[in-house]
PDB file of C-alpha atoms in Angstrom:
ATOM      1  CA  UNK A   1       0.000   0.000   0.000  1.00  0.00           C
ATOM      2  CA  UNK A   2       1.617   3.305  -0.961  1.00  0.00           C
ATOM      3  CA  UNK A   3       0.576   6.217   1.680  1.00  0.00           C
ATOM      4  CA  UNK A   4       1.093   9.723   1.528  1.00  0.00           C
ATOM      5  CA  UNK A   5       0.775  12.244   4.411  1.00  0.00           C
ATOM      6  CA  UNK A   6       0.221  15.967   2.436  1.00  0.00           C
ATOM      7  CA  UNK A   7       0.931  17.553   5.357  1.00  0.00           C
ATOM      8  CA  UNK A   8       3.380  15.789   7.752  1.00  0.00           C
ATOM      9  CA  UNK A   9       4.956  18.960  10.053  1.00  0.00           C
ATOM     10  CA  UNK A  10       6.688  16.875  12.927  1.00  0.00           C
ATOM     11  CA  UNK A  11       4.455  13.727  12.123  1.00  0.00           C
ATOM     12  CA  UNK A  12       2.458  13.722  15.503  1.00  0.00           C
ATOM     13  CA  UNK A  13      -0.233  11.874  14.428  1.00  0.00           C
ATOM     14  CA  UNK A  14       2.326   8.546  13.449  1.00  0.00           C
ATOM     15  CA  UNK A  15       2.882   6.392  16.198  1.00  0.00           C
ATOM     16  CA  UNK A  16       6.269   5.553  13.719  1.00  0.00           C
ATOM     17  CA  UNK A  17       7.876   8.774  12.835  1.00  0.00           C
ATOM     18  CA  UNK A  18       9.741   7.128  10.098  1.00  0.00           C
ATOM     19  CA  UNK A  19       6.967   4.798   8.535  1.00  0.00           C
ATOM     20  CA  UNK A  20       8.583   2.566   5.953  1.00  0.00           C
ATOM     21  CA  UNK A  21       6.514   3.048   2.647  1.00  0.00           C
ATOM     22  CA  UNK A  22       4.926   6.470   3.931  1.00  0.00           C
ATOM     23  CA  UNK A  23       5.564   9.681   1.949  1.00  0.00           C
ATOM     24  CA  UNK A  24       5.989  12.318   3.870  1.00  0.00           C
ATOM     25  CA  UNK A  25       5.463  15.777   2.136  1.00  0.00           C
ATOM     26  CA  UNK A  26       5.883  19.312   4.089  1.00  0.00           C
ATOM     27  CA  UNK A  27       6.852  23.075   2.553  1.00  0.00           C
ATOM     28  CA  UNK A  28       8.796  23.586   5.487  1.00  0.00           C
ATOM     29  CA  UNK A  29      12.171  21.885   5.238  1.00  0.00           C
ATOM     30  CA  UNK A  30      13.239  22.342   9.329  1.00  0.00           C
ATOM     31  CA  UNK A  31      10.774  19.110   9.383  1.00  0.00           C
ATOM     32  CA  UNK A  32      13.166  16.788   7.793  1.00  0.00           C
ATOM     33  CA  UNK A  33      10.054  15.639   5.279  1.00  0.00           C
ATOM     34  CA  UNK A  34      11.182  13.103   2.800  1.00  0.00           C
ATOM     35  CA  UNK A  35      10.243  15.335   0.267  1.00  0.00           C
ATOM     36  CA  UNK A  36       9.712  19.100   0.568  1.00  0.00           C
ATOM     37  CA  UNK A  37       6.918  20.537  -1.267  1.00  0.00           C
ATOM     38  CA  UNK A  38       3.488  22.352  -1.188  1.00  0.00           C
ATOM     39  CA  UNK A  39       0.477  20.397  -0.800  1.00  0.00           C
ATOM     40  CA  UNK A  40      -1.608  22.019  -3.380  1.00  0.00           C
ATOM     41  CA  UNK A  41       1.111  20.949  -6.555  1.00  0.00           C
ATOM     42  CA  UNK A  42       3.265  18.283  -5.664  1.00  0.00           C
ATOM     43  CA  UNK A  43       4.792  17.808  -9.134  1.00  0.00           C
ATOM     44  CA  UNK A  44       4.293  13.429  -7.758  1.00  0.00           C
ATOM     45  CA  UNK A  45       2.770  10.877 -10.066  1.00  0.00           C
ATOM     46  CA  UNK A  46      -0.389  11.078 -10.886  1.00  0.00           C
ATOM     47  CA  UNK A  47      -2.469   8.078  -9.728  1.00  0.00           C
ATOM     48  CA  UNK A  48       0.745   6.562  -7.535  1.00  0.00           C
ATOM     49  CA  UNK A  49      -1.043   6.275  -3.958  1.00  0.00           C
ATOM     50  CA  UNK A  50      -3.854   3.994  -2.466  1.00  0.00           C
ATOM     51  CA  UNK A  51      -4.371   6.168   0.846  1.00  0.00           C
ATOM     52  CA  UNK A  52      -3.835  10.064   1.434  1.00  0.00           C
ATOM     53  CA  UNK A  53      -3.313  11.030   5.321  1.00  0.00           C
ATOM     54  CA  UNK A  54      -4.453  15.163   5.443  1.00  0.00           C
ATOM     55  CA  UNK A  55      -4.019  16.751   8.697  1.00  0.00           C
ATOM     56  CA  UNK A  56      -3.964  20.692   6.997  1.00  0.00           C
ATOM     57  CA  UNK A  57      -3.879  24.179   9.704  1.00  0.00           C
ATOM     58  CA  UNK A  58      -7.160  24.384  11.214  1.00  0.00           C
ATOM     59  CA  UNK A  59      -6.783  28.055  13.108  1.00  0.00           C
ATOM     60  CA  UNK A  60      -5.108  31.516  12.569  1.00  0.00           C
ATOM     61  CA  UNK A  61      -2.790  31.962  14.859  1.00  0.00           C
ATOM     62  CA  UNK A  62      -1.298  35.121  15.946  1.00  0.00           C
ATOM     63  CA  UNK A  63       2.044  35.668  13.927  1.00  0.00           C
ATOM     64  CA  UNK A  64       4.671  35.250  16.953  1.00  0.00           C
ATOM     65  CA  UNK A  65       2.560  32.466  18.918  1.00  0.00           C
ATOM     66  CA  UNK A  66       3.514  29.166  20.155  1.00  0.00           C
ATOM     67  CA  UNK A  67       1.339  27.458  17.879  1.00  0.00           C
ATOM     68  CA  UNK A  68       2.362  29.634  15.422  1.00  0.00           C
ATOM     69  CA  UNK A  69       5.753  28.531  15.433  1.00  0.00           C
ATOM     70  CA  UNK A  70       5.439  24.470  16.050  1.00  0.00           C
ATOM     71  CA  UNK A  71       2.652  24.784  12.870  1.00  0.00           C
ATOM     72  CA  UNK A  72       3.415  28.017  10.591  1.00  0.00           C
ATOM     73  CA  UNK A  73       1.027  31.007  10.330  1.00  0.00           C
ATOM     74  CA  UNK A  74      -1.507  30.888   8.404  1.00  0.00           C
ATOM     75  CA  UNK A  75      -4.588  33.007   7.712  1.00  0.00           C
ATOM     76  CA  UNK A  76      -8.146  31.490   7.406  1.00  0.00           C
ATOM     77  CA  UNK A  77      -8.564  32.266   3.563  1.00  0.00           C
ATOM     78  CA  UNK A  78      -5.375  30.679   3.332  1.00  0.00           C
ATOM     79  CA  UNK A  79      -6.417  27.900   5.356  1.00  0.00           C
ATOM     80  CA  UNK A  80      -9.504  27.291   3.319  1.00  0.00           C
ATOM     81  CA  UNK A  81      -7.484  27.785  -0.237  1.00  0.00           C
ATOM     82  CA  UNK A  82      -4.808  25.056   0.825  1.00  0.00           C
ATOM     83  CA  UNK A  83      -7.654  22.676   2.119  1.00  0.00           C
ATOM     84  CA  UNK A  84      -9.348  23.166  -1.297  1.00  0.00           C
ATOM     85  CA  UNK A  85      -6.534  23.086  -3.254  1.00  0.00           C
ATOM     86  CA  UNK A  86      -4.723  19.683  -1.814  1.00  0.00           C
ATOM     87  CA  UNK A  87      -7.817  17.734  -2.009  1.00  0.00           C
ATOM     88  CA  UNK A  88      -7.425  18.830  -5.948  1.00  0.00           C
ATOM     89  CA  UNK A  89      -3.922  17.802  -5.496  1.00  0.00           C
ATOM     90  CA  UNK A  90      -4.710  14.600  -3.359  1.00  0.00           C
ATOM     91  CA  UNK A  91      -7.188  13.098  -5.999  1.00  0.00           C
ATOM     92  CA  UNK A  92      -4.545  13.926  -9.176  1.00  0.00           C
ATOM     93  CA  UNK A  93      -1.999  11.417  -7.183  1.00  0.00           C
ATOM     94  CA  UNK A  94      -4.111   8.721  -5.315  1.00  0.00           C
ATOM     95  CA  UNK A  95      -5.896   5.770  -7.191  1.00  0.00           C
ATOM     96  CA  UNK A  96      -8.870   5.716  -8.153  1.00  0.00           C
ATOM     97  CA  UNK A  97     -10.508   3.715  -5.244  1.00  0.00           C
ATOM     98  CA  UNK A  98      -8.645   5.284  -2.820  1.00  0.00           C
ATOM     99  CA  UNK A  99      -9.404   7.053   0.420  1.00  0.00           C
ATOM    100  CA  UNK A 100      -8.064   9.951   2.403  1.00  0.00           C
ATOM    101  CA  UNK A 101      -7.753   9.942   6.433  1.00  0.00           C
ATOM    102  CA  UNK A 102      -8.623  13.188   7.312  1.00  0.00           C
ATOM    103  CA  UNK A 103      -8.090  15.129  10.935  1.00  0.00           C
ATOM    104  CA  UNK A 104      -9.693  18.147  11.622  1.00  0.00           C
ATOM    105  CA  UNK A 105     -10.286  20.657  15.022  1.00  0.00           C
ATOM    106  CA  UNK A 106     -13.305  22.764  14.449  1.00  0.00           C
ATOM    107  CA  UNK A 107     -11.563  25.864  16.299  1.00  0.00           C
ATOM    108  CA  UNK A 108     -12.234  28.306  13.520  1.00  0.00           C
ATOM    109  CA  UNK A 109     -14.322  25.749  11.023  1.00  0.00           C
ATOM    110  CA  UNK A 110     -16.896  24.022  11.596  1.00  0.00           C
ATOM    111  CA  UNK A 111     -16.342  20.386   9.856  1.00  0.00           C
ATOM    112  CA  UNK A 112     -19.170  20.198   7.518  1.00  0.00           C
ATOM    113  CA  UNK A 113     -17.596  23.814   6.015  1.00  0.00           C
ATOM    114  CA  UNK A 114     -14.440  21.983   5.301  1.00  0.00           C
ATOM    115  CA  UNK A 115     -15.766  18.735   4.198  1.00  0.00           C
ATOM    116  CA  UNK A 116     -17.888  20.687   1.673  1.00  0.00           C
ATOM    117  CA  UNK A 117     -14.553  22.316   0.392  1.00  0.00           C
ATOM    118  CA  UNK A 118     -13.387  18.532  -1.037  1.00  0.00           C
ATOM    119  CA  UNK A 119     -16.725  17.754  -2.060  1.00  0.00           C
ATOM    120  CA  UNK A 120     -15.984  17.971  -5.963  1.00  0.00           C
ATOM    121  CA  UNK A 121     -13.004  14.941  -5.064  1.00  0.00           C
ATOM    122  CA  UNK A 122     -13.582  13.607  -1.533  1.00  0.00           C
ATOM    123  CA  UNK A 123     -17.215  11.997   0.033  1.00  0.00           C
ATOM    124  CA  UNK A 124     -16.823  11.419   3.506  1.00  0.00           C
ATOM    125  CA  UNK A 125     -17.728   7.480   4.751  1.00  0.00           C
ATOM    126  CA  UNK A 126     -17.505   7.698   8.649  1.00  0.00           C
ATOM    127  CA  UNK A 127     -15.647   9.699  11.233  1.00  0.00           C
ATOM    128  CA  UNK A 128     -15.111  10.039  15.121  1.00  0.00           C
ATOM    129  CA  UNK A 129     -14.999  12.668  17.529  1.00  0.00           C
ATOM    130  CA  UNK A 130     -11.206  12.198  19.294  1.00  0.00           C
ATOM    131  CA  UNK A 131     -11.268  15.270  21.931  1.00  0.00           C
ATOM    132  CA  UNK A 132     -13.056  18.049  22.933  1.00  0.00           C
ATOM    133  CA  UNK A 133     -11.928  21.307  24.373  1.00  0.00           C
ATOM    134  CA  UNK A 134     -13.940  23.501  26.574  1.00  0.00           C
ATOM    135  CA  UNK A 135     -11.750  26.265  27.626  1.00  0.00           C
ATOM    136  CA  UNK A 136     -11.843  27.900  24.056  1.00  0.00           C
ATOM    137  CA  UNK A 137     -14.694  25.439  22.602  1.00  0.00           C
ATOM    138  CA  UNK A 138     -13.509  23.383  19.623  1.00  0.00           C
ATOM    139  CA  UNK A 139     -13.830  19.239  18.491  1.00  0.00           C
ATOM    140  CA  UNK A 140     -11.348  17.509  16.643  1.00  0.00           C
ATOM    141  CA  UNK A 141     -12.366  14.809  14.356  1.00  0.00           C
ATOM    142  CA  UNK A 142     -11.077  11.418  12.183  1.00  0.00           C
ATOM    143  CA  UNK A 143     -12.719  11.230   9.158  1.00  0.00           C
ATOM    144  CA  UNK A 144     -12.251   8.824   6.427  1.00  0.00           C
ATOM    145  CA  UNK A 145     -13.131   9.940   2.701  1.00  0.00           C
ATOM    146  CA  UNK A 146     -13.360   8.002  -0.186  1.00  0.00           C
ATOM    147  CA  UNK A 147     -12.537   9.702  -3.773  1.00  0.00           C
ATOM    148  CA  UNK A 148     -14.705  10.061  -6.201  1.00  0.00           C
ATOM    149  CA  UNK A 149     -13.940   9.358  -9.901  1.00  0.00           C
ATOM    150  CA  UNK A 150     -13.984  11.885 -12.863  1.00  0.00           C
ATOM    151  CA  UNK A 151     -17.550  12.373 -12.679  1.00  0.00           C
ATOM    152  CA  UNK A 152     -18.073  13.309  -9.252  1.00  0.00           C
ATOM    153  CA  UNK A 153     -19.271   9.581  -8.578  1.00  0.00           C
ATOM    154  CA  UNK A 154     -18.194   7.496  -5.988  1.00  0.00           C
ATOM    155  CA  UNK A 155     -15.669   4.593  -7.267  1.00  0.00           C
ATOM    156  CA  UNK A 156     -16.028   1.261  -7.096  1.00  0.00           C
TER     157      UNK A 156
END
């Protein structure tokens, strides 16, 4: 099974850091990705991998924050614009029946905003609720998408 994470940063989510057959992509080289590039145009094969992991920003952070620098600064257009433009990118390089594992954190976005931003490439199947926060009010979520094929129809 060929994997790709779009968005690896410091690979929290793996429980292996270094998962053998797992391509890690990142634009910010301090990472040590396997290969350093922007989500939304990889310049990778097209139809090449069976499972795409997305975990993209999900808040603006202030410029100088913590968060800001473990995760980059990023604005919530710009947020929205690189969710919309990977899962363009993410369906160009993953098989046709493939599926995307998907994290998200509601802290700015609700999740049905962002799932309808894939909605021309990705169809959501099932998903969990992993944590909620109460001091500042936000849920993060697992959801796994399946793509859809040229005509907006799911594959088989």
């Amino acid at each position: 099974m060929r994997i790709v994470d779009l968005t690896a940063g410091t690979r929290s989510i793996w429980f292996n850091k270094r998962e053998p057959g797992v391509v890690f992509l990142d634009i910010r080289p301090e990472v040590e990705p396997t290969f350093v590039l922007d989500a939304r145009k990889t310049h990778l094969a097209d139809n090449h991998f069976d499972m795409v992991v997305f975990d993209p920003p999900h808040a603006n952070f202030g410029k100088n924050g913590k968060m800001s620098k473990n995760y980059g600064h990023h604005t919530a257009a710009e947020i929205k614009s690189l969710i919309s433009d990977a899962a363009m990118e993410a369906y160009r390089i993953s098989k046709p029946c493939a599926f995307m594992a998907f994290k998200w954190n509601d802290h700015d976005t609700k999740l049905e905003s962002v799932l309808k931003l894939m909605s021309n490439y990705w169809r959501p199947l099932f998903g969990q609720t992993t944590s909620v926060r109460t001091m500042r009010a936000s849920t993060t979520y697992w959801v796994m998408l399946r793509r859809l094929d040229s005509k907006g129809i799911d594959t088989k």
